[in-house]
PDB file of C-alpha atoms in Angstrom:
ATOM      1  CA  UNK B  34       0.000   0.000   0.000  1.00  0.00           C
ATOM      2  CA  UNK B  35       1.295   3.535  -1.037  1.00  0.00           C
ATOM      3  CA  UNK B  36       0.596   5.404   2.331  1.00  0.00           C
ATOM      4  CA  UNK B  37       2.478   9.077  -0.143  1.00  0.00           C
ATOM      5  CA  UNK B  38      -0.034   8.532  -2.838  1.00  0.00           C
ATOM      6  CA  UNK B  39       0.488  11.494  -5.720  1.00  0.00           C
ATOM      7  CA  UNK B  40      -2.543  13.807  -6.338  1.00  0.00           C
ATOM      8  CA  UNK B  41      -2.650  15.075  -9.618  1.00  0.00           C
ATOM      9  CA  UNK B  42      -2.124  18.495  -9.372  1.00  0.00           C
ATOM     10  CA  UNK B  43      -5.646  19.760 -10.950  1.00  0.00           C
ATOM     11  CA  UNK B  44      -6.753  17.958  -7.593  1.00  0.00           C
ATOM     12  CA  UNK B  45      -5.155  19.835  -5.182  1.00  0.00           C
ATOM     13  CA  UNK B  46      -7.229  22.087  -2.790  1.00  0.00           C
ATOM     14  CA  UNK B  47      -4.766  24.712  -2.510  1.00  0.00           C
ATOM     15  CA  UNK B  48      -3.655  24.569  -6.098  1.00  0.00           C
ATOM     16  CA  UNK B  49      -4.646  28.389  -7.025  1.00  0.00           C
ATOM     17  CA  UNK B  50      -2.776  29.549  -4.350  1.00  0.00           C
ATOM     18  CA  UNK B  51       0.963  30.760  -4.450  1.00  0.00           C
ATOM     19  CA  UNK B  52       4.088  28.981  -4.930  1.00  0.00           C
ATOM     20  CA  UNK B  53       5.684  27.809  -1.611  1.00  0.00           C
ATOM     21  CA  UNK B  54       9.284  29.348  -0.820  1.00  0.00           C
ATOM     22  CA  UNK B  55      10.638  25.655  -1.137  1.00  0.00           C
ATOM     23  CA  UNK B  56       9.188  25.722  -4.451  1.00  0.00           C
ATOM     24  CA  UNK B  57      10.090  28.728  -5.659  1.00  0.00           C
ATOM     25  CA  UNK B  58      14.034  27.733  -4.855  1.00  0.00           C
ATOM     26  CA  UNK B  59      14.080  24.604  -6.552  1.00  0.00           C
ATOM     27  CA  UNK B  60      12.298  26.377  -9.312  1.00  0.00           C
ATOM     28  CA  UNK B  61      15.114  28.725  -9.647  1.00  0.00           C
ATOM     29  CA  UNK B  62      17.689  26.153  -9.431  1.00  0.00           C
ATOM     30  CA  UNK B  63      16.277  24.449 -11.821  1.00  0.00           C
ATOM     31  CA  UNK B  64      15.466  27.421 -14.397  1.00  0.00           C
ATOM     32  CA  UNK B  65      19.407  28.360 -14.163  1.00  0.00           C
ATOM     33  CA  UNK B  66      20.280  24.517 -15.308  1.00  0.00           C
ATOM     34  CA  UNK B  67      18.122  25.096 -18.201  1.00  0.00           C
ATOM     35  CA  UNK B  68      18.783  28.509 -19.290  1.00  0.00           C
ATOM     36  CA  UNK B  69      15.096  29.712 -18.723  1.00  0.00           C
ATOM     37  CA  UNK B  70      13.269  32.559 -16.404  1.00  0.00           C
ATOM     38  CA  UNK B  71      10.480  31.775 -13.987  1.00  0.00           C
ATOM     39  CA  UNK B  72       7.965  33.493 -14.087  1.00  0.00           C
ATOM     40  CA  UNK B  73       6.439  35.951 -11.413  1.00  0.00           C
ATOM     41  CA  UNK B  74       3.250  34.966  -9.909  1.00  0.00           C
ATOM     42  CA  UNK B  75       2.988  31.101  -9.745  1.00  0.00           C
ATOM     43  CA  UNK B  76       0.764  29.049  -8.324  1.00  0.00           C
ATOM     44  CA  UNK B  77       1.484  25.809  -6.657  1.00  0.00           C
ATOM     45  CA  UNK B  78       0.484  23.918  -9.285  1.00  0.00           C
ATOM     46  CA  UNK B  79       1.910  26.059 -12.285  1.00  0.00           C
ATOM     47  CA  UNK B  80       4.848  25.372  -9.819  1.00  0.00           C
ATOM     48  CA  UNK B  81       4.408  22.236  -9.735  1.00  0.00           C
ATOM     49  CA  UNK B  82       4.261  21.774 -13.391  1.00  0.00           C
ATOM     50  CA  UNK B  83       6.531  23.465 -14.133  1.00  0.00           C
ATOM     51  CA  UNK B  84       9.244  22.073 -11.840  1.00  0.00           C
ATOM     52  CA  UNK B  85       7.638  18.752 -13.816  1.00  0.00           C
ATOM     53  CA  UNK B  86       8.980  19.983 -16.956  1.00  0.00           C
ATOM     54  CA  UNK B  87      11.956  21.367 -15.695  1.00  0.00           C
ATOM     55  CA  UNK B  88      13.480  18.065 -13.818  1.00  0.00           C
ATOM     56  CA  UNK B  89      12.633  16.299 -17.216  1.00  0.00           C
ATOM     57  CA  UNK B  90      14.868  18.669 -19.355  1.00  0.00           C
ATOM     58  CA  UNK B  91      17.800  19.151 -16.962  1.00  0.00           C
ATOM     59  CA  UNK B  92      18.093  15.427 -16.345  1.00  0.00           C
ATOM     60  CA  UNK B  93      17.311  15.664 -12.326  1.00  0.00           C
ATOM     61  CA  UNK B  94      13.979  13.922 -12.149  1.00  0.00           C
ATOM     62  CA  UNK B  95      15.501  10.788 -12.810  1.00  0.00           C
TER      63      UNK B  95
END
């Protein structure tokens, strides 16, 4: 049994609010690897996406 089971994003309750801080760091990290800008005004799950994307093309999600 999963007891950490993933939520698709769409899902989440607080999903239209902002990014978190720890987000918002990683996001930045992440955005550097890859030569990109994040934008201003995320929320957690444009975040969240995003950071989705990100891991893929930088080679840390793996």
């Amino acid at each position: 049994m999963n007891r950490n089971p993933e939520k698709d994003p769409s899902d989440w309750t607080t999903g239209d609010e902002p990014m978190t801080g720890p987000q918002e760091s990683y996001l930045n990290t992440l955005a550097q690897e890859a030569g990109e800008e994040v934008p201003q005004g995320l929320t957690k799950v444009e975040a969240s996406q995003l950071i989705d994307r990100l891991q893929e093309e930088t080679g840390r999600g793996k």
